[in-house]
mmCIF file of N, CA and C in Angstrom:
data_model
loop_
_atom_site.group_PDB
_atom_site.id
_atom_site.type_symbol
_atom_site.label_atom_id
_atom_site.label_comp_id
_atom_site.label_asym_id
_atom_site.label_seq_id
_atom_site.Cartn_x
_atom_site.Cartn_y
_atom_site.Cartn_z
ATOM 1 N N MET A 1 -20.838 -12.379 -5.422
ATOM 2 C CA MET A 1 -19.636 -11.599 -5.216
ATOM 3 C C MET A 1 -19.601 -10.438 -6.197
ATOM 4 N N ASP A 2 -19.277 -9.261 -5.692
ATOM 5 C CA ASP A 2 -19.075 -8.106 -6.560
ATOM 6 C C ASP A 2 -17.687 -8.184 -7.169
ATOM 7 N N GLU A 3 -17.586 -7.868 -8.457
ATOM 8 C CA GLU A 3 -16.268 -7.816 -9.092
ATOM 9 C C GLU A 3 -15.594 -6.514 -8.690
ATOM 10 N N ASP A 4 -14.269 -6.527 -8.697
ATOM 11 C CA ASP A 4 -13.524 -5.401 -8.167
ATOM 12 C C ASP A 4 -12.165 -5.320 -8.848
ATOM 13 N N VAL A 5 -11.562 -4.165 -8.805
ATOM 14 C CA VAL A 5 -10.179 -3.974 -9.241
ATOM 15 C C VAL A 5 -9.420 -3.449 -8.035
ATOM 16 N N ILE A 6 -8.273 -4.067 -7.742
ATOM 17 C CA ILE A 6 -7.475 -3.627 -6.601
ATOM 18 C C ILE A 6 -6.059 -3.327 -7.090
ATOM 19 N N PRO A 7 -5.684 -2.044 -7.121
ATOM 20 C CA PRO A 7 -4.315 -1.708 -7.521
ATOM 21 C C PRO A 7 -3.289 -2.268 -6.534
ATOM 22 N N VAL A 8 -2.143 -2.667 -7.070
ATOM 23 C CA VAL A 8 -1.031 -3.147 -6.254
ATOM 24 C C VAL A 8 0.086 -2.110 -6.373
ATOM 25 N N LEU A 9 0.585 -1.638 -5.235
ATOM 26 C CA LEU A 9 1.670 -0.665 -5.210
ATOM 27 C C LEU A 9 2.890 -1.284 -4.547
ATOM 28 N N ARG A 10 4.039 -1.041 -5.125
ATOM 29 C CA ARG A 10 5.307 -1.544 -4.573
ATOM 30 C C ARG A 10 5.732 -0.640 -3.434
ATOM 31 N N VAL A 11 6.053 -1.239 -2.302
ATOM 32 C CA VAL A 11 6.558 -0.493 -1.149
ATOM 33 C C VAL A 11 7.819 -1.175 -0.637
ATOM 34 N N GLU A 12 8.706 -0.396 -0.089
ATOM 35 C CA GLU A 12 9.954 -0.935 0.466
ATOM 36 C C GLU A 12 9.729 -1.532 1.846
ATOM 37 N N ALA A 13 8.962 -0.818 2.675
ATOM 38 C CA ALA A 13 8.692 -1.262 4.042
ATOM 39 C C ALA A 13 7.194 -1.106 4.300
ATOM 40 N N ALA A 14 6.493 -2.211 4.379
ATOM 41 C CA ALA A 14 5.038 -2.188 4.524
ATOM 42 C C ALA A 14 4.607 -1.422 5.771
ATOM 43 N N ASP A 15 5.322 -1.559 6.871
ATOM 44 C CA ASP A 15 4.921 -0.869 8.097
ATOM 45 C C ASP A 15 4.984 0.646 7.929
ATOM 46 N N VAL A 16 5.997 1.151 7.235
ATOM 47 C CA VAL A 16 6.114 2.586 6.968
ATOM 48 C C VAL A 16 4.988 3.031 6.037
ATOM 49 N N ALA A 17 4.728 2.255 4.996
ATOM 50 C CA ALA A 17 3.677 2.591 4.045
ATOM 51 C C ALA A 17 2.309 2.604 4.716
ATOM 52 N N VAL A 18 2.036 1.629 5.551
ATOM 53 C CA VAL A 18 0.738 1.571 6.234
ATOM 54 C C VAL A 18 0.531 2.820 7.093
ATOM 55 N N LYS A 19 1.556 3.272 7.788
ATOM 56 C CA LYS A 19 1.438 4.496 8.596
ATOM 57 C C LYS A 19 1.082 5.685 7.715
ATOM 58 N N TRP A 20 1.713 5.793 6.543
ATOM 59 C CA TRP A 20 1.439 6.900 5.631
ATOM 60 C C TRP A 20 0.015 6.806 5.091
ATOM 61 N N TYR A 21 -0.419 5.624 4.697
ATOM 62 C CA TYR A 21 -1.766 5.458 4.146
ATOM 63 C C TYR A 21 -2.841 5.694 5.204
ATOM 64 N N ARG A 22 -2.505 5.531 6.462
ATOM 65 C CA ARG A 22 -3.456 5.874 7.539
ATOM 66 C C ARG A 22 -3.795 7.365 7.500
ATOM 67 N N LEU A 23 -2.825 8.212 7.107
ATOM 68 C CA LEU A 23 -3.088 9.649 6.992
ATOM 69 C C LEU A 23 -4.163 9.946 5.952
ATOM 70 N N LEU A 24 -4.339 9.046 4.990
ATOM 71 C CA LEU A 24 -5.391 9.194 3.980
ATOM 72 C C LEU A 24 -6.697 8.514 4.400
ATOM 73 N N GLY A 25 -6.727 7.964 5.596
ATOM 74 C CA GLY A 25 -7.937 7.322 6.079
ATOM 75 C C GLY A 25 -8.023 5.834 5.792
ATOM 76 N N PHE A 26 -6.943 5.226 5.306
ATOM 77 C CA PHE A 26 -6.924 3.785 5.059
ATOM 78 C C PHE A 26 -6.608 3.044 6.353
ATOM 79 N N THR A 27 -7.171 1.866 6.499
ATOM 80 C CA THR A 27 -6.848 1.009 7.637
ATOM 81 C C THR A 27 -6.377 -0.344 7.116
ATOM 82 N N PRO A 28 -5.369 -0.910 7.750
ATOM 83 C CA PRO A 28 -4.896 -2.229 7.302
ATOM 84 C C PRO A 28 -5.931 -3.304 7.633
ATOM 85 N N GLN A 29 -6.115 -4.238 6.695
ATOM 86 C CA GLN A 29 -7.065 -5.335 6.884
ATOM 87 C C GLN A 29 -6.360 -6.640 7.212
ATOM 88 N N TRP A 30 -5.259 -6.891 6.526
ATOM 89 C CA TRP A 30 -4.494 -8.109 6.776
ATOM 90 C C TRP A 30 -3.102 -7.953 6.179
ATOM 91 N N GLU A 31 -2.198 -8.791 6.648
ATOM 92 C CA GLU A 31 -0.827 -8.851 6.130
ATOM 93 C C GLU A 31 -0.478 -10.314 5.934
ATOM 94 N N HIS A 32 0.222 -10.611 4.828
ATOM 95 C CA HIS A 32 0.656 -11.982 4.563
ATOM 96 C C HIS A 32 2.153 -12.000 4.293
ATOM 97 N N ARG A 33 2.827 -12.986 4.853
ATOM 98 C CA ARG A 33 4.228 -13.311 4.563
ATOM 99 C C ARG A 33 4.308 -14.824 4.467
ATOM 100 N N PHE A 34 4.998 -15.331 3.463
ATOM 101 C CA PHE A 34 5.152 -16.777 3.354
ATOM 102 C C PHE A 34 5.957 -17.343 4.512
ATOM 103 N N GLU A 35 6.918 -16.569 4.982
ATOM 104 C CA GLU A 35 7.728 -16.899 6.160
ATOM 105 C C GLU A 35 8.003 -15.572 6.875
ATOM 106 N N PRO A 36 8.280 -15.588 8.169
ATOM 107 C CA PRO A 36 8.481 -14.333 8.912
ATOM 108 C C PRO A 36 9.539 -13.402 8.318
ATOM 109 N N HIS A 37 10.567 -13.935 7.687
ATOM 110 C CA HIS A 37 11.656 -13.097 7.160
ATOM 111 C C HIS A 37 11.430 -12.679 5.694
ATOM 112 N N LEU A 38 10.353 -13.132 5.073
ATOM 113 C CA LEU A 38 10.081 -12.824 3.664
ATOM 114 C C LEU A 38 9.240 -11.560 3.517
ATOM 115 N N PRO A 39 9.166 -11.001 2.299
ATOM 116 C CA PRO A 39 8.438 -9.747 2.075
ATOM 117 C C PRO A 39 6.953 -9.835 2.471
ATOM 118 N N ALA A 40 6.422 -8.678 2.853
ATOM 119 C CA ALA A 40 5.021 -8.571 3.254
ATOM 120 C C ALA A 40 4.146 -8.183 2.067
ATOM 121 N N PHE A 41 2.891 -8.575 2.155
ATOM 122 C CA PHE A 41 1.837 -8.197 1.216
ATOM 123 C C PHE A 41 0.657 -7.789 2.089
ATOM 124 N N VAL A 42 0.226 -6.522 1.986
ATOM 125 C CA VAL A 42 -0.753 -5.953 2.914
ATOM 126 C C VAL A 42 -1.932 -5.374 2.139
ATOM 127 N N GLU A 43 -3.124 -5.526 2.706
ATOM 128 C CA GLU A 43 -4.297 -4.852 2.148
ATOM 129 C C GLU A 43 -4.678 -3.708 3.079
ATOM 130 N N VAL A 44 -4.898 -2.515 2.477
ATOM 131 C CA VAL A 44 -5.431 -1.375 3.218
ATOM 132 C C VAL A 44 -6.748 -0.966 2.568
ATOM 133 N N VAL A 45 -7.675 -0.465 3.399
ATOM 134 C CA VAL A 45 -9.027 -0.167 2.925
ATOM 135 C C VAL A 45 -9.477 1.186 3.454
ATOM 136 N N ARG A 46 -10.177 1.902 2.595
ATOM 137 C CA ARG A 46 -10.875 3.137 2.979
ATOM 138 C C ARG A 46 -12.237 3.080 2.303
ATOM 139 N N GLY A 47 -13.285 2.849 3.067
ATOM 140 C CA GLY A 47 -14.621 2.689 2.479
ATOM 141 C C GLY A 47 -14.615 1.512 1.511
ATOM 142 N N GLN A 48 -14.968 1.777 0.264
ATOM 143 C CA GLN A 48 -14.987 0.740 -0.764
ATOM 144 C C GLN A 48 -13.669 0.636 -1.536
ATOM 145 N N VAL A 49 -12.703 1.491 -1.208
ATOM 146 C CA VAL A 49 -11.424 1.512 -1.920
ATOM 147 C C VAL A 49 -10.439 0.581 -1.225
ATOM 148 N N ARG A 50 -9.855 -0.326 -1.995
ATOM 149 C CA ARG A 50 -8.865 -1.265 -1.474
ATOM 150 C C ARG A 50 -7.567 -1.098 -2.254
ATOM 151 N N LEU A 51 -6.455 -1.181 -1.544
ATOM 152 C CA LEU A 51 -5.132 -1.169 -2.171
ATOM 153 C C LEU A 51 -4.325 -2.320 -1.594
ATOM 154 N N PHE A 52 -3.514 -2.926 -2.437
ATOM 155 C CA PHE A 52 -2.541 -3.904 -1.969
ATOM 156 C C PHE A 52 -1.183 -3.217 -1.958
ATOM 157 N N LEU A 53 -0.449 -3.363 -0.876
ATOM 158 C CA LEU A 53 0.903 -2.825 -0.747
ATOM 159 C C LEU A 53 1.847 -4.016 -0.679
ATOM 160 N N SER A 54 2.782 -4.086 -1.616
ATOM 161 C CA SER A 54 3.628 -5.271 -1.732
ATOM 162 C C SER A 54 5.108 -4.934 -1.611
ATOM 163 N N GLU A 55 5.795 -5.682 -0.735
ATOM 164 C CA GLU A 55 7.251 -5.588 -0.647
ATOM 165 C C GLU A 55 7.926 -6.494 -1.679
ATOM 166 N N HIS A 56 7.167 -7.297 -2.393
ATOM 167 C CA HIS A 56 7.726 -8.234 -3.378
ATOM 168 C C HIS A 56 8.238 -7.461 -4.593
ATOM 169 N N GLU A 57 9.527 -7.557 -4.863
ATOM 170 C CA GLU A 57 10.143 -6.801 -5.954
ATOM 171 C C GLU A 57 9.576 -7.150 -7.321
ATOM 172 N N ALA A 58 9.148 -8.364 -7.530
ATOM 173 C CA ALA A 58 8.676 -8.778 -8.853
ATOM 174 C C ALA A 58 7.216 -8.399 -9.122
ATOM 175 N N ASP A 59 6.479 -7.946 -8.113
ATOM 176 C CA ASP A 59 5.060 -7.640 -8.315
ATOM 177 C C ASP A 59 4.840 -6.426 -9.208
ATOM 178 N N VAL A 60 5.371 -5.310 -8.825
ATOM 179 C CA VAL A 60 5.193 -4.059 -9.580
ATOM 180 C C VAL A 60 6.414 -3.184 -9.377
ATOM 181 N N ARG A 61 6.523 -2.179 -10.211
ATOM 182 C CA ARG A 61 7.627 -1.230 -10.083
ATOM 183 C C ARG A 61 7.210 -0.046 -9.218
ATOM 184 N N PRO A 62 8.128 0.515 -8.488
ATOM 185 C CA PRO A 62 7.786 1.733 -7.735
ATOM 186 C C PRO A 62 7.495 2.877 -8.702
ATOM 187 N N GLY A 63 6.789 3.870 -8.229
ATOM 188 C CA GLY A 63 6.497 5.041 -9.051
ATOM 189 C C GLY A 63 5.204 4.938 -9.832
ATOM 190 N N SER A 64 4.346 4.017 -9.488
ATOM 191 C CA SER A 64 3.060 3.874 -10.166
ATOM 192 C C SER A 64 2.181 5.092 -9.913
ATOM 193 N N LEU A 65 1.181 5.267 -10.758
ATOM 194 C CA LEU A 65 0.189 6.326 -10.584
ATOM 195 C C LEU A 65 -1.179 5.685 -10.503
ATOM 196 N N ILE A 66 -1.929 6.033 -9.457
ATOM 197 C CA ILE A 66 -3.321 5.612 -9.385
ATOM 198 C C ILE A 66 -4.163 6.854 -9.134
ATOM 199 N N TYR A 67 -5.390 6.812 -9.622
ATOM 200 C CA TYR A 67 -6.329 7.909 -9.432
ATOM 201 C C TYR A 67 -7.395 7.442 -8.463
ATOM 202 N N LEU A 68 -7.603 8.217 -7.404
ATOM 203 C CA LEU A 68 -8.613 7.890 -6.403
ATOM 204 C C LEU A 68 -9.665 8.992 -6.378
ATOM 205 N N ARG A 69 -10.921 8.617 -6.579
ATOM 206 C CA ARG A 69 -12.018 9.568 -6.392
ATOM 207 C C ARG A 69 -12.439 9.493 -4.933
ATOM 208 N N MET A 70 -12.351 10.623 -4.262
ATOM 209 C CA MET A 70 -12.698 10.673 -2.847
ATOM 210 C C MET A 70 -13.588 11.876 -2.597
ATOM 211 N N GLU A 71 -14.332 11.792 -1.492
ATOM 212 C CA GLU A 71 -15.340 12.798 -1.196
ATOM 213 C C GLU A 71 -14.791 14.186 -0.910
ATOM 214 N N ASP A 72 -13.719 14.321 -0.153
ATOM 215 C CA ASP A 72 -13.276 15.634 0.296
ATOM 216 C C ASP A 72 -11.784 15.837 0.059
ATOM 217 N N VAL A 73 -11.434 16.160 -1.173
ATOM 218 C CA VAL A 73 -10.026 16.359 -1.502
ATOM 219 C C VAL A 73 -9.427 17.527 -0.725
ATOM 220 N N ASP A 74 -10.241 18.508 -0.366
ATOM 221 C CA ASP A 74 -9.716 19.649 0.384
ATOM 222 C C ASP A 74 -9.187 19.220 1.752
ATOM 223 N N ALA A 75 -9.905 18.348 2.430
ATOM 224 C CA ALA A 75 -9.457 17.868 3.740
ATOM 225 C C ALA A 75 -8.188 17.028 3.603
ATOM 226 N N ILE A 76 -8.127 16.209 2.573
ATOM 227 C CA ILE A 76 -6.938 15.378 2.346
ATOM 228 C C ILE A 76 -5.737 16.269 2.036
ATOM 229 N N ALA A 77 -5.929 17.237 1.153
ATOM 230 C CA ALA A 77 -4.841 18.148 0.799
ATOM 231 C C ALA A 77 -4.352 18.898 2.035
ATOM 232 N N ALA A 78 -5.263 19.354 2.879
ATOM 233 C CA ALA A 78 -4.886 20.086 4.092
ATOM 234 C C ALA A 78 -4.052 19.210 5.027
ATOM 235 N N GLU A 79 -4.370 17.916 5.102
ATOM 236 C CA GLU A 79 -3.616 16.983 5.944
ATOM 237 C C GLU A 79 -2.137 16.956 5.546
ATOM 238 N N PHE A 80 -1.866 17.206 4.254
ATOM 239 C CA PHE A 80 -0.508 17.153 3.730
ATOM 240 C C PHE A 80 0.057 18.548 3.428
ATOM 241 N N GLY A 81 -0.643 19.600 3.873
ATOM 242 C CA GLY A 81 -0.161 20.965 3.669
ATOM 243 C C GLY A 81 -0.174 21.401 2.217
ATOM 244 N N MET A 82 -1.137 20.914 1.457
ATOM 245 C CA MET A 82 -1.229 21.241 0.032
ATOM 246 C C MET A 82 -2.579 21.876 -0.271
ATOM 247 N N ARG A 83 -2.683 22.435 -1.479
ATOM 248 C CA ARG A 83 -3.955 22.989 -1.947
ATOM 249 C C ARG A 83 -4.331 22.277 -3.232
ATOM 250 N N PRO A 84 -5.578 21.829 -3.339
ATOM 251 C CA PRO A 84 -6.006 21.178 -4.574
ATOM 252 C C PRO A 84 -6.106 22.172 -5.730
ATOM 253 N N GLU A 85 -5.978 21.643 -6.927
ATOM 254 C CA GLU A 85 -6.173 22.435 -8.140
ATOM 255 C C GLU A 85 -7.513 22.064 -8.745
ATOM 256 N N THR A 86 -8.132 23.028 -9.391
ATOM 257 C CA THR A 86 -9.401 22.761 -10.063
ATOM 258 C C THR A 86 -9.127 22.489 -11.538
ATOM 259 N N THR A 87 -9.585 21.343 -12.006
ATOM 260 C CA THR A 87 -9.510 20.967 -13.417
ATOM 261 C C THR A 87 -10.940 20.999 -13.962
ATOM 262 N N PRO A 88 -11.130 20.808 -15.253
ATOM 263 C CA PRO A 88 -12.510 20.791 -15.779
ATOM 264 C C PRO A 88 -13.363 19.643 -15.215
ATOM 265 N N TRP A 89 -12.748 18.609 -14.659
ATOM 266 C CA TRP A 89 -13.505 17.430 -14.217
ATOM 267 C C TRP A 89 -13.523 17.226 -12.697
ATOM 268 N N ALA A 90 -12.584 17.866 -11.966
ATOM 269 C CA ALA A 90 -12.506 17.618 -10.522
ATOM 270 C C ALA A 90 -11.591 18.627 -9.848
ATOM 271 N N ARG A 91 -11.667 18.657 -8.512
ATOM 272 C CA ARG A 91 -10.634 19.312 -7.704
ATOM 273 C C ARG A 91 -9.671 18.207 -7.339
ATOM 274 N N GLU A 92 -8.358 18.433 -7.585
ATOM 275 C CA GLU A 92 -7.376 17.361 -7.445
ATOM 276 C C GLU A 92 -6.130 17.807 -6.692
ATOM 277 N N VAL A 93 -5.493 16.816 -6.106
ATOM 278 C CA VAL A 93 -4.174 16.988 -5.516
ATOM 279 C C VAL A 93 -3.390 15.725 -5.854
ATOM 280 N N GLU A 94 -2.085 15.869 -6.064
ATOM 281 C CA GLU A 94 -1.259 14.695 -6.304
ATOM 282 C C GLU A 94 -0.268 14.535 -5.162
ATOM 283 N N LEU A 95 -0.277 13.361 -4.561
ATOM 284 C CA LEU A 95 0.616 13.038 -3.451
ATOM 285 C C LEU A 95 1.576 11.936 -3.881
ATOM 286 N N ARG A 96 2.699 11.844 -3.190
ATOM 287 C CA ARG A 96 3.636 10.736 -3.371
ATOM 288 C C ARG A 96 3.798 10.038 -2.034
ATOM 289 N N ASP A 97 3.659 8.721 -2.056
ATOM 290 C CA ASP A 97 3.853 7.976 -0.815
ATOM 291 C C ASP A 97 5.354 7.853 -0.536
ATOM 292 N N PRO A 98 5.756 7.277 0.582
ATOM 293 C CA PRO A 98 7.186 7.200 0.915
ATOM 294 C C PRO A 98 8.024 6.444 -0.119
ATOM 295 N N ASP A 99 7.388 5.658 -0.985
ATOM 296 C CA ASP A 99 8.111 4.884 -1.994
ATOM 297 C C ASP A 99 8.046 5.502 -3.382
ATOM 298 N N GLY A 100 7.489 6.707 -3.494
ATOM 299 C CA GLY A 100 7.442 7.401 -4.770
ATOM 300 C C GLY A 100 6.232 7.077 -5.623
ATOM 301 N N ASN A 101 5.312 6.249 -5.129
ATOM 302 C CA ASN A 101 4.074 5.995 -5.863
ATOM 303 C C ASN A 101 3.240 7.267 -5.839
ATOM 304 N N ARG A 102 2.646 7.578 -6.987
ATOM 305 C CA ARG A 102 1.850 8.797 -7.115
ATOM 306 C C ARG A 102 0.372 8.468 -6.946
ATOM 307 N N LEU A 103 -0.291 9.267 -6.115
ATOM 308 C CA LEU A 103 -1.730 9.129 -5.915
ATOM 309 C C LEU A 103 -2.360 10.444 -6.309
ATOM 310 N N ARG A 104 -3.091 10.442 -7.402
ATOM 311 C CA ARG A 104 -3.836 11.623 -7.795
ATOM 312 C C ARG A 104 -5.230 11.454 -7.199
ATOM 313 N N ILE A 105 -5.606 12.374 -6.342
ATOM 314 C CA ILE A 105 -6.849 12.261 -5.606
ATOM 315 C C ILE A 105 -7.759 13.399 -6.067
ATOM 316 N N GLY A 106 -8.986 13.035 -6.440
ATOM 317 C CA GLY A 106 -9.901 14.039 -6.951
ATOM 318 C C GLY A 106 -11.306 13.902 -6.403
ATOM 319 N N THR A 107 -11.929 15.065 -6.219
ATOM 320 C CA THR A 107 -13.349 15.128 -5.902
ATOM 321 C C THR A 107 -14.027 15.676 -7.149
ATOM 322 N N PRO A 108 -14.878 14.864 -7.804
ATOM 323 C CA PRO A 108 -15.518 15.309 -9.049
ATOM 324 C C PRO A 108 -16.316 16.596 -8.842
ATOM 325 N N LEU A 109 -16.333 17.420 -9.876
ATOM 326 C CA LEU A 109 -17.161 18.618 -9.852
ATOM 327 C C LEU A 109 -18.605 18.197 -10.110
ATOM 328 N N ALA A 110 -19.514 18.981 -9.627
ATOM 329 C CA ALA A 110 -20.953 18.667 -9.764
ATOM 330 C C ALA A 110 -21.280 18.303 -11.159
#
């Protein structure tokens, strides 16, 4: 088994969050609820990148920041009507999901 780190982001409504993360190329892998009326816990995946989206209030606080290295930040930025900025280490754009979580997305410079 390969070791991995999977960030957990707090979301209010998993179905709304999953739709937004699809715009970034993520696809849902599974959803878990202890009972039908209880909060959802969802995994979304894009290539080798995995995120957990949790409706559970005690898991994490909203407004987290994660950094994602992705191949084409320009295409992602265009999807959201933004322009990436060039830093000394990457071209980057910062997005906020519907729950206020911040995703800084960068394509490393050569």
